[in-house]
mmCIF file of N, CA and C in Angstrom:
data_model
loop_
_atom_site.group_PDB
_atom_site.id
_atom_site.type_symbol
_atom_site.label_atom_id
_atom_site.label_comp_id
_atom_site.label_asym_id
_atom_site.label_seq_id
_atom_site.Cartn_x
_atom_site.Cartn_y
_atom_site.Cartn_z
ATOM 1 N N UNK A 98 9.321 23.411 -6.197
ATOM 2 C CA UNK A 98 9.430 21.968 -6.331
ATOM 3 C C UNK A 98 8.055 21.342 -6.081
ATOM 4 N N UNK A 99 7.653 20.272 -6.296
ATOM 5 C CA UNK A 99 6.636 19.726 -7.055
ATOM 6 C C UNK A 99 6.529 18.766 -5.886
ATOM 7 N N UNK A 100 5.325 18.746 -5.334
ATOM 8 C CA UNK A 100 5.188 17.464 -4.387
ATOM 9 C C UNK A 100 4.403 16.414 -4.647
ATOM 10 N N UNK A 101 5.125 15.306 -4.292
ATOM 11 C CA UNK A 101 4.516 13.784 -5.051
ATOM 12 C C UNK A 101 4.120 13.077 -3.488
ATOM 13 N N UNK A 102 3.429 11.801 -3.878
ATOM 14 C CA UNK A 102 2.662 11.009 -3.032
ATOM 15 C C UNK A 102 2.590 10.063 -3.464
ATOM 16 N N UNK A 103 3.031 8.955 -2.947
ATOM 17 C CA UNK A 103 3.626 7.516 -3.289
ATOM 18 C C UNK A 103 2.526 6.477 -2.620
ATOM 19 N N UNK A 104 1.832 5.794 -3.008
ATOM 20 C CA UNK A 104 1.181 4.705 -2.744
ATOM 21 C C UNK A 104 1.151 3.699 -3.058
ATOM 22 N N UNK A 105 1.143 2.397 -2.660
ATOM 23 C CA UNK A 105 1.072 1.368 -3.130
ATOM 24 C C UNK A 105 -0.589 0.749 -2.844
ATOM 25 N N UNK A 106 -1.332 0.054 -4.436
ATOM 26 C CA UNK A 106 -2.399 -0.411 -4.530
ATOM 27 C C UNK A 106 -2.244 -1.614 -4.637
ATOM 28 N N UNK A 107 -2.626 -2.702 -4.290
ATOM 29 C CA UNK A 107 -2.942 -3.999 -4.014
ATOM 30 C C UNK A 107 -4.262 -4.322 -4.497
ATOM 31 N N UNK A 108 -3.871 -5.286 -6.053
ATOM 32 C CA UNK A 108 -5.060 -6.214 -6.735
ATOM 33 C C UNK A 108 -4.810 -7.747 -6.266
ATOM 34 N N UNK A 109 -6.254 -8.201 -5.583
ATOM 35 C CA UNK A 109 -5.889 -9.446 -4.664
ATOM 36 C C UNK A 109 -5.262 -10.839 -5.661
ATOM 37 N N UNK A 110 -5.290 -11.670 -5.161
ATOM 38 C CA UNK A 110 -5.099 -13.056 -5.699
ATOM 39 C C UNK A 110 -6.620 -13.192 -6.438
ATOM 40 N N UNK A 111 -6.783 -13.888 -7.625
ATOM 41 C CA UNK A 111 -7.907 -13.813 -8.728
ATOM 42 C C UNK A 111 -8.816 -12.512 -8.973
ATOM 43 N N UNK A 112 -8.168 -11.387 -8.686
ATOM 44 C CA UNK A 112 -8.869 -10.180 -8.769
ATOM 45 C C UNK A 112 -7.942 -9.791 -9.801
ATOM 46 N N UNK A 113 -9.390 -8.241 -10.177
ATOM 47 C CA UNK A 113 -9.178 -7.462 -10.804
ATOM 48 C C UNK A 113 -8.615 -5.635 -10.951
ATOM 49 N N UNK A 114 -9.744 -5.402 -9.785
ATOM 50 C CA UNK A 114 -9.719 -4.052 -8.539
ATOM 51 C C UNK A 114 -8.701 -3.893 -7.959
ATOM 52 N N UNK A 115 -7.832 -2.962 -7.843
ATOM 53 C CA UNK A 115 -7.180 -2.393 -6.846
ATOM 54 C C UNK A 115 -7.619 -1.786 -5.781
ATOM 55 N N UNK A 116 -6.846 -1.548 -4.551
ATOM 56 C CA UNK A 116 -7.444 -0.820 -3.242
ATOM 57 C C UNK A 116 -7.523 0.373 -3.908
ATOM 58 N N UNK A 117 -8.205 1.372 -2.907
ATOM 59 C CA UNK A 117 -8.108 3.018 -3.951
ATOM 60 C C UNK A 117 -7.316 3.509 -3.601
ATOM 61 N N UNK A 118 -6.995 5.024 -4.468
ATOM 62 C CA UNK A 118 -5.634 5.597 -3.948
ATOM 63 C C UNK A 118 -6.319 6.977 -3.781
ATOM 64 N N UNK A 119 -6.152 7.761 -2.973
ATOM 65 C CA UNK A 119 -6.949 8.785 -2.392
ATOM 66 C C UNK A 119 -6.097 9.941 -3.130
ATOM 67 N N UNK A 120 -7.129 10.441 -4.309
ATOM 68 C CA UNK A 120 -6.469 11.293 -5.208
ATOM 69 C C UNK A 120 -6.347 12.568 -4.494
ATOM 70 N N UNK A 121 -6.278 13.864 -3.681
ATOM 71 C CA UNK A 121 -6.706 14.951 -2.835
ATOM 72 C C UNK A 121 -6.477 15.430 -3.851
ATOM 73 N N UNK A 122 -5.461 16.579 -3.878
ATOM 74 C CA UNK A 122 -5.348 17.349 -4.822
ATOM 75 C C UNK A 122 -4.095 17.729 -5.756
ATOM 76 N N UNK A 123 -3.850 16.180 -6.373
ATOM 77 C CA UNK A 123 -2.524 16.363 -7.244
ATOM 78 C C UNK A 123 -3.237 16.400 -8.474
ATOM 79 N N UNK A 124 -2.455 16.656 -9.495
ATOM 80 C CA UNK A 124 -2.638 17.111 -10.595
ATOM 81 C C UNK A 124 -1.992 16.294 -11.955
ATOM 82 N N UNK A 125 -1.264 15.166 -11.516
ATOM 83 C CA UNK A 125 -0.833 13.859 -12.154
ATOM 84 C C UNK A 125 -0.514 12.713 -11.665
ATOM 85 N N UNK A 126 -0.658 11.401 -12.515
ATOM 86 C CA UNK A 126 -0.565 10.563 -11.896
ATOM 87 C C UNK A 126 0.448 9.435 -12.602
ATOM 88 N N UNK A 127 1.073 8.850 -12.339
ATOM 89 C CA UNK A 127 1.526 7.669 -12.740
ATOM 90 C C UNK A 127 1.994 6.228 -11.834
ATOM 91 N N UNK A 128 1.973 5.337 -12.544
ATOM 92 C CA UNK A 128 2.079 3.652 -11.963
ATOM 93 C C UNK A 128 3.178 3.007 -12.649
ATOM 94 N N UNK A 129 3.143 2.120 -11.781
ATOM 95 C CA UNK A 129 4.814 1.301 -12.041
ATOM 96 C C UNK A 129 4.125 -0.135 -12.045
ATOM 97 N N UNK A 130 4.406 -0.512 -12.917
ATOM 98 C CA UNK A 130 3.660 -2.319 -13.278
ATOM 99 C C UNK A 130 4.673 -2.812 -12.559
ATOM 100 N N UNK A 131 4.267 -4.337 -11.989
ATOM 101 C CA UNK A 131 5.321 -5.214 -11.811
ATOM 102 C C UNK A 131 5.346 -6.136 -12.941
ATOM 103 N N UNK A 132 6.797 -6.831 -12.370
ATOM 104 C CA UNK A 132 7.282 -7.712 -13.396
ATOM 105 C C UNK A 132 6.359 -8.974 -13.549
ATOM 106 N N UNK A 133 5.741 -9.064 -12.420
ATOM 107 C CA UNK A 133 4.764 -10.396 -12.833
ATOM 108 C C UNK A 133 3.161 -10.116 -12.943
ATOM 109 N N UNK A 134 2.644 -8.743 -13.731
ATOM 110 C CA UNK A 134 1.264 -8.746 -13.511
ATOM 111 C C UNK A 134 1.041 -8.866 -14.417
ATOM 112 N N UNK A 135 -0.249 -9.556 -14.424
ATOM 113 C CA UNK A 135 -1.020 -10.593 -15.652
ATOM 114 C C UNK A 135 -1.601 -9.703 -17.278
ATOM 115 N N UNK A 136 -2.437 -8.569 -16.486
ATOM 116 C CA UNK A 136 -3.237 -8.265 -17.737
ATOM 117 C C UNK A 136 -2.111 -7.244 -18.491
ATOM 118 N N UNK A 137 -3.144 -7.339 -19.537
ATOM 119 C CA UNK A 137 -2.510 -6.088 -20.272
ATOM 120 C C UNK A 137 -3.025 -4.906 -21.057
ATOM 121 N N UNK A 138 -3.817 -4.079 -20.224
ATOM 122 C CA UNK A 138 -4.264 -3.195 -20.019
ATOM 123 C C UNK A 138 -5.127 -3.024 -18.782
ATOM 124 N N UNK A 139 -5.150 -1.301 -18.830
ATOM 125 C CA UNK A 139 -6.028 -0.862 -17.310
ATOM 126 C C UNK A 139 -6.786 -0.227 -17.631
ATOM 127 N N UNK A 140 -8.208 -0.030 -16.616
ATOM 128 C CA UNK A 140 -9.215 0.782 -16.405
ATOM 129 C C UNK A 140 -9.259 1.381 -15.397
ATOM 130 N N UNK A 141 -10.159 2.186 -15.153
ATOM 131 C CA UNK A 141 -10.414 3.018 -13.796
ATOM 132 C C UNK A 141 -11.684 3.273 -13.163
ATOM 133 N N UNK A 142 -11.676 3.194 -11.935
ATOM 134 C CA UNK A 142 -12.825 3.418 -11.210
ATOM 135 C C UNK A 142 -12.618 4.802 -10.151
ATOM 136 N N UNK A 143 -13.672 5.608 -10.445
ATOM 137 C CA UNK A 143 -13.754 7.167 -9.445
ATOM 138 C C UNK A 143 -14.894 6.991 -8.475
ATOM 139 N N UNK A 144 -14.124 8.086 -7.576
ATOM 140 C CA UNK A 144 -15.126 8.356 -6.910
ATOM 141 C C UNK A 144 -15.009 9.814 -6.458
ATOM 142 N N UNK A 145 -16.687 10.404 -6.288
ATOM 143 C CA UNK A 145 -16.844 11.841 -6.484
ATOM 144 C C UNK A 145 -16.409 11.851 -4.865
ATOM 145 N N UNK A 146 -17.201 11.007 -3.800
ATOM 146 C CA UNK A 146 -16.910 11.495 -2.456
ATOM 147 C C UNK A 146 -16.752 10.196 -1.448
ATOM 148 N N UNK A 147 -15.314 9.792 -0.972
ATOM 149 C CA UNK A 147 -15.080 8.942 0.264
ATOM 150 C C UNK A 147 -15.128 9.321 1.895
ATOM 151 N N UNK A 148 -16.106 10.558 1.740
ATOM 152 C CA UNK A 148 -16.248 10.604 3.266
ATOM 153 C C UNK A 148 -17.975 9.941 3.371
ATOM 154 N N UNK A 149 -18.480 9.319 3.124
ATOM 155 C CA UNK A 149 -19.324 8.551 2.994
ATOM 156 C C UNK A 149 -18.986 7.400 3.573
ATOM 157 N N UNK A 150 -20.256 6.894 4.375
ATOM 158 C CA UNK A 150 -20.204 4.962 4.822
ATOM 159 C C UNK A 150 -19.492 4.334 4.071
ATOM 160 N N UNK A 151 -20.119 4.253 2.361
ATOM 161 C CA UNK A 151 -20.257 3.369 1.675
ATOM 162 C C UNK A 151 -19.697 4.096 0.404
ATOM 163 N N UNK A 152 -18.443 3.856 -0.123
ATOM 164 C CA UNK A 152 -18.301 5.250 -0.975
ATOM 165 C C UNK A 152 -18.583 4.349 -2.914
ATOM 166 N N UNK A 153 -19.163 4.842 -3.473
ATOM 167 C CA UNK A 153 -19.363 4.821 -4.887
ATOM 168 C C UNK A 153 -18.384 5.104 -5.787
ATOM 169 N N UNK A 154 -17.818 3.730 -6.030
ATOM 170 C CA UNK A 154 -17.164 3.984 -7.772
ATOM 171 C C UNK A 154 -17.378 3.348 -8.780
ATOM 172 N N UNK A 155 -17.083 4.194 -9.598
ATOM 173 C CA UNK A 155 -18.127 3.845 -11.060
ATOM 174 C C UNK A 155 -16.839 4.076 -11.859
ATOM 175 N N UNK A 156 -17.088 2.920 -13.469
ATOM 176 C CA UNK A 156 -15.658 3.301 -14.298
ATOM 177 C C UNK A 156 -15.735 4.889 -14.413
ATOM 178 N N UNK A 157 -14.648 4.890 -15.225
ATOM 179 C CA UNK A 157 -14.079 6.318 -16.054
ATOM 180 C C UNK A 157 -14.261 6.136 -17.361
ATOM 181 N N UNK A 158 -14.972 7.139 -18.366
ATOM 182 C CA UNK A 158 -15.382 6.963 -19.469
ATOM 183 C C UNK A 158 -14.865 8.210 -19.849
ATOM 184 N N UNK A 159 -13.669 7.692 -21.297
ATOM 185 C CA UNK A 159 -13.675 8.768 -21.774
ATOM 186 C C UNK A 159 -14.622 10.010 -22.438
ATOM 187 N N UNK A 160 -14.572 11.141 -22.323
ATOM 188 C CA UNK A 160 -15.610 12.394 -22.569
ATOM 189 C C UNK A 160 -15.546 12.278 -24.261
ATOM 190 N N UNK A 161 -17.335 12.121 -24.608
ATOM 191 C CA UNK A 161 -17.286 12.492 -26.228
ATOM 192 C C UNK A 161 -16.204 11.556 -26.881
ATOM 193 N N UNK A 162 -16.588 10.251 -26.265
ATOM 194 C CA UNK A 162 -15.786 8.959 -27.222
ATOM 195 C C UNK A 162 -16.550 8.303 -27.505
ATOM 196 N N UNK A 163 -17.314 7.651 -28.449
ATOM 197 C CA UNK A 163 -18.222 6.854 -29.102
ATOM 198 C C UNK A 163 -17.398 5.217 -29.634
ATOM 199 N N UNK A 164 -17.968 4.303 -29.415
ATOM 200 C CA UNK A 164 -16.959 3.008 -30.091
ATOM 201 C C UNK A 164 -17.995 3.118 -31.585
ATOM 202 N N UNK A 165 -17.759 2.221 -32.649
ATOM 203 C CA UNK A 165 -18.389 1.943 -33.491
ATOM 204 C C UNK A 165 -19.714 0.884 -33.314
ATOM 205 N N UNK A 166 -19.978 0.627 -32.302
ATOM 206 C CA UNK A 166 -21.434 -0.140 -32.097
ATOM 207 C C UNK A 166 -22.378 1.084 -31.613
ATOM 208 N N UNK A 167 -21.536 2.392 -30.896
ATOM 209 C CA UNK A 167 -22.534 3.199 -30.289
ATOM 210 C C UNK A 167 -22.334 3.423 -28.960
ATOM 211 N N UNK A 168 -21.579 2.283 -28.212
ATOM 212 C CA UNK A 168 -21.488 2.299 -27.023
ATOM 213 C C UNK A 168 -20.208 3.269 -26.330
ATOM 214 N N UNK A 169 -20.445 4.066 -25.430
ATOM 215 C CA UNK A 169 -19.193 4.968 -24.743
ATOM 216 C C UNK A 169 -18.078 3.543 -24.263
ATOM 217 N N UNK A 170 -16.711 4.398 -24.693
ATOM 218 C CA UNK A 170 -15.763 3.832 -24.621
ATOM 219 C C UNK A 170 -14.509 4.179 -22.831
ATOM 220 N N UNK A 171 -14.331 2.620 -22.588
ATOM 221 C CA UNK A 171 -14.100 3.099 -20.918
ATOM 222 C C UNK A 171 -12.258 3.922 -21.589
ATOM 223 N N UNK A 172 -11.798 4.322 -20.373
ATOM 224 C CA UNK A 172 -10.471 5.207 -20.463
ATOM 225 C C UNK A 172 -9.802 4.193 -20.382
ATOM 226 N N UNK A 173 -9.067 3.316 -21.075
ATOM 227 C CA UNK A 173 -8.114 2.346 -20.664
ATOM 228 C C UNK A 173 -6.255 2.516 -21.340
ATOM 229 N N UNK A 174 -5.944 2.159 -20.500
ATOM 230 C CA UNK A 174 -4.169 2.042 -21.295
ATOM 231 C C UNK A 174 -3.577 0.775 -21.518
ATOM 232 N N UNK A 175 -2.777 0.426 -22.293
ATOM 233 C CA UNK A 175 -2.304 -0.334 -22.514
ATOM 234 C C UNK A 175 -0.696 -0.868 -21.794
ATOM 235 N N UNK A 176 -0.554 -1.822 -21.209
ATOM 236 C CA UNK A 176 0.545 -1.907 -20.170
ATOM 237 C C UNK A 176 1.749 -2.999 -20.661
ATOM 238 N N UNK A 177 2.294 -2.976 -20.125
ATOM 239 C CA UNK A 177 3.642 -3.792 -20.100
ATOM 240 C C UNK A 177 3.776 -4.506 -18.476
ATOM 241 N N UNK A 178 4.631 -5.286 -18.545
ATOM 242 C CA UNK A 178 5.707 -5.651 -17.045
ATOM 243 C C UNK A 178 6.314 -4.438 -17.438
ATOM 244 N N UNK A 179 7.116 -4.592 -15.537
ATOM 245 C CA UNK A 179 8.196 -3.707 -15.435
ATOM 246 C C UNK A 179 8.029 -2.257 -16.135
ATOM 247 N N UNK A 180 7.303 -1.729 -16.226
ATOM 248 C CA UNK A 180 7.180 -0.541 -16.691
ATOM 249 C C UNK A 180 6.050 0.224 -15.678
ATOM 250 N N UNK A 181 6.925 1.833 -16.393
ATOM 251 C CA UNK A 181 5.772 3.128 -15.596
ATOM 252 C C UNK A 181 5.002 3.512 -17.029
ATOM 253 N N UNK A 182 3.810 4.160 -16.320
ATOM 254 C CA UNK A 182 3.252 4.542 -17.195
ATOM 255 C C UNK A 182 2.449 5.732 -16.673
ATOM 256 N N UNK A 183 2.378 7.068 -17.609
ATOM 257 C CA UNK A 183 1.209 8.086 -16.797
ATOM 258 C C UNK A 183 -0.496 7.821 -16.880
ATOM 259 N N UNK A 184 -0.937 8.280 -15.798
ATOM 260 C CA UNK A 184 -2.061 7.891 -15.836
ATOM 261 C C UNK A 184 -3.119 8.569 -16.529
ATOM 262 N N UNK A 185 -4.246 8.783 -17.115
ATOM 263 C CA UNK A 185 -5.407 9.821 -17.557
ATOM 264 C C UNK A 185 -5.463 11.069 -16.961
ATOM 265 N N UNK A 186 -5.263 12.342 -17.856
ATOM 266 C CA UNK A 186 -5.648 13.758 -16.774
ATOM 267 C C UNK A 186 -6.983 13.128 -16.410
ATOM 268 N N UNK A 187 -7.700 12.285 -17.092
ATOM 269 C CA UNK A 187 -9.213 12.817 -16.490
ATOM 270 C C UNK A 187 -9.545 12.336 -14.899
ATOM 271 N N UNK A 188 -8.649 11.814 -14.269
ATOM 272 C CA UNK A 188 -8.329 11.384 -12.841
ATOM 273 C C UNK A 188 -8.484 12.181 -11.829
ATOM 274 N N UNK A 189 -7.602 13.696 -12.706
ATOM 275 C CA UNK A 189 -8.068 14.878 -11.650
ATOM 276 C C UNK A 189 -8.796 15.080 -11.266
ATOM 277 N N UNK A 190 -9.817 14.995 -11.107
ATOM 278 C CA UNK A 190 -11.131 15.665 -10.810
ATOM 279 C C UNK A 190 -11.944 14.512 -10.060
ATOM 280 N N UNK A 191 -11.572 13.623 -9.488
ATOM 281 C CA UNK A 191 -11.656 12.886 -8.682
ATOM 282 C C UNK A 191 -11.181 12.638 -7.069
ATOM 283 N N UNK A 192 -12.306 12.216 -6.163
ATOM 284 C CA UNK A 192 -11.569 12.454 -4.628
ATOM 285 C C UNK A 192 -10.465 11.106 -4.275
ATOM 286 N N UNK A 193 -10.679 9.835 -5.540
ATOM 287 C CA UNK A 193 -10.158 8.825 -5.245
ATOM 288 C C UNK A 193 -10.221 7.984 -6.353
ATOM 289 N N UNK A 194 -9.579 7.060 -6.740
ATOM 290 C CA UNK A 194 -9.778 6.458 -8.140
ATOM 291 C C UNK A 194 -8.989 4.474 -7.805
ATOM 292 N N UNK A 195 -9.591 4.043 -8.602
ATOM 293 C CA UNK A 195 -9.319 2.419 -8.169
ATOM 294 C C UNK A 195 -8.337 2.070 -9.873
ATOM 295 N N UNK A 196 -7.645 1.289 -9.768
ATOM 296 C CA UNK A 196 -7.065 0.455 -11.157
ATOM 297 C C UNK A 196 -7.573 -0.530 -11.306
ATOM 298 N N UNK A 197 -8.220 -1.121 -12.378
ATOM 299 C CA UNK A 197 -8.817 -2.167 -12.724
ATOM 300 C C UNK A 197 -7.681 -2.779 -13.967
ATOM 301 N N UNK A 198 -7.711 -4.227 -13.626
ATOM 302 C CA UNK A 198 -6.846 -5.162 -14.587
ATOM 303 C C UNK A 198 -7.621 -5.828 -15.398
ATOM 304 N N UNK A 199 -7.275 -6.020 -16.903
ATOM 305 C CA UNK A 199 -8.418 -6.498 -17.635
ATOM 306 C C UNK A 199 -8.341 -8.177 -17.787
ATOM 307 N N UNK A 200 -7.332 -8.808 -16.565
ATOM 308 C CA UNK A 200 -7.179 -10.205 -16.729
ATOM 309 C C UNK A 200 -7.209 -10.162 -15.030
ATOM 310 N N UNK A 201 -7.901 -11.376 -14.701
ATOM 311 C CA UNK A 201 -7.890 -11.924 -12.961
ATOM 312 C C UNK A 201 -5.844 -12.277 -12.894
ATOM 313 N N UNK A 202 -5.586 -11.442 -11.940
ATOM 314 C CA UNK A 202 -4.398 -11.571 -11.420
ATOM 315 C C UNK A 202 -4.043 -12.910 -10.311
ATOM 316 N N UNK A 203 -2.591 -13.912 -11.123
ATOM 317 C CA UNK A 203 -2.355 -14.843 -10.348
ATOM 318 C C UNK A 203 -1.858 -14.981 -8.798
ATOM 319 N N UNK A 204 -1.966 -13.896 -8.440
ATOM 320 C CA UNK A 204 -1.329 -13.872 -7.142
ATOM 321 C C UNK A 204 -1.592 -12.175 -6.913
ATOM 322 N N UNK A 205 -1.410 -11.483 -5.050
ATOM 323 C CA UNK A 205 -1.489 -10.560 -4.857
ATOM 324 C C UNK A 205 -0.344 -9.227 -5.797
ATOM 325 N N UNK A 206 -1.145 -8.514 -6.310
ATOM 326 C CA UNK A 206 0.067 -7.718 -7.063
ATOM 327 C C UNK A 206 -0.029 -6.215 -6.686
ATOM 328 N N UNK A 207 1.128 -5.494 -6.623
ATOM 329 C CA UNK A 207 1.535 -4.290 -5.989
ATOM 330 C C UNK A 207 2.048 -3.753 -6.745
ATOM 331 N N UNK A 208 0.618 -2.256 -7.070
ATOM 332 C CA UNK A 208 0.763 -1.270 -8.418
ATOM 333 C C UNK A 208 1.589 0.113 -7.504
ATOM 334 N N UNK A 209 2.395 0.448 -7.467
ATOM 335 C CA UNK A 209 3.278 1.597 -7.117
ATOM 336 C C UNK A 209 2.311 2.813 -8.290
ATOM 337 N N UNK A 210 2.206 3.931 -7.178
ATOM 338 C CA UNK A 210 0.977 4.963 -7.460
ATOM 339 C C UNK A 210 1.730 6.088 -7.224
ATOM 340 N N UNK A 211 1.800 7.106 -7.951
ATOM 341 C CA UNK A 211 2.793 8.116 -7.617
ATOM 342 C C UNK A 211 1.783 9.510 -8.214
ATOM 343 N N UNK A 212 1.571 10.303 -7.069
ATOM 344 C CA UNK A 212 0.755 11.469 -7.579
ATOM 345 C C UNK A 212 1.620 12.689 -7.343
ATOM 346 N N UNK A 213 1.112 13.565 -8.285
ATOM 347 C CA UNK A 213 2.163 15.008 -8.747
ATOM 348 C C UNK A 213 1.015 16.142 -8.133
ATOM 349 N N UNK A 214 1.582 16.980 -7.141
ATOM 350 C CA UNK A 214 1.026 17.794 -7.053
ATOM 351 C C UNK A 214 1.513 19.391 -7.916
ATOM 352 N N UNK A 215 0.226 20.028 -8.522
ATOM 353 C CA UNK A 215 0.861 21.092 -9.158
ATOM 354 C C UNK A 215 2.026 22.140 -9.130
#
């Protein structure tokens, strides 16, 4: 049997960022939108190491994706209310990862984070 890890991330009132969710070592991920969150679609922010002061995250870019201007294209999904959705394998390989909303959220909102261990 398969062990999961349940978190809840919090994007503030006029934010975008979520708190992080401390990826260790599961091997999937998925989120549960609420019924009242604004944007509609997500991005992601990693980080290689949070035992650091000050820990560094930088988006997630999909590998060997080019847009048509030239520019690398970020990993994003497309969302709903009320819905789950799985998250990017490319997450794995991360010690921690943030959700980014592509609209400033009207109020505090609570992304339900559910990680699969292999």
């Amino acid at each position: 049997m398969a062990l999961t890890r349940v978190q809840t991330l919090t994007i503030d009132f006029n934010g975008t960022v979520s708190s992080a969710f401390s990826a260790g070592w599961h091997a999937a991920y998925g989120v549960v939108i609420p019924s009242s969150f604004t944007g509609t679609s997500l991005s992601f922010q990693v980080c290689a190491d949070t035992s650091v002061d000050a820990p560094v995250y930088q988006a997630l870019y999909r590998r060997d994706e080019v847009a048509n201007d030239g520019s690398t294209v970020l990993d994003t999904i497309a969302v709903t209310t009320s819905r789950s959705y799985a998250l990017p394998d490319g997450l794995t390989a991360w010690q921690a990862f943030k959700i980014v909303s592509n609209g400033a959220e009207g109020a505090d909102r609570s992304l339900v984070v559910v990680g699969k261990a292999p």
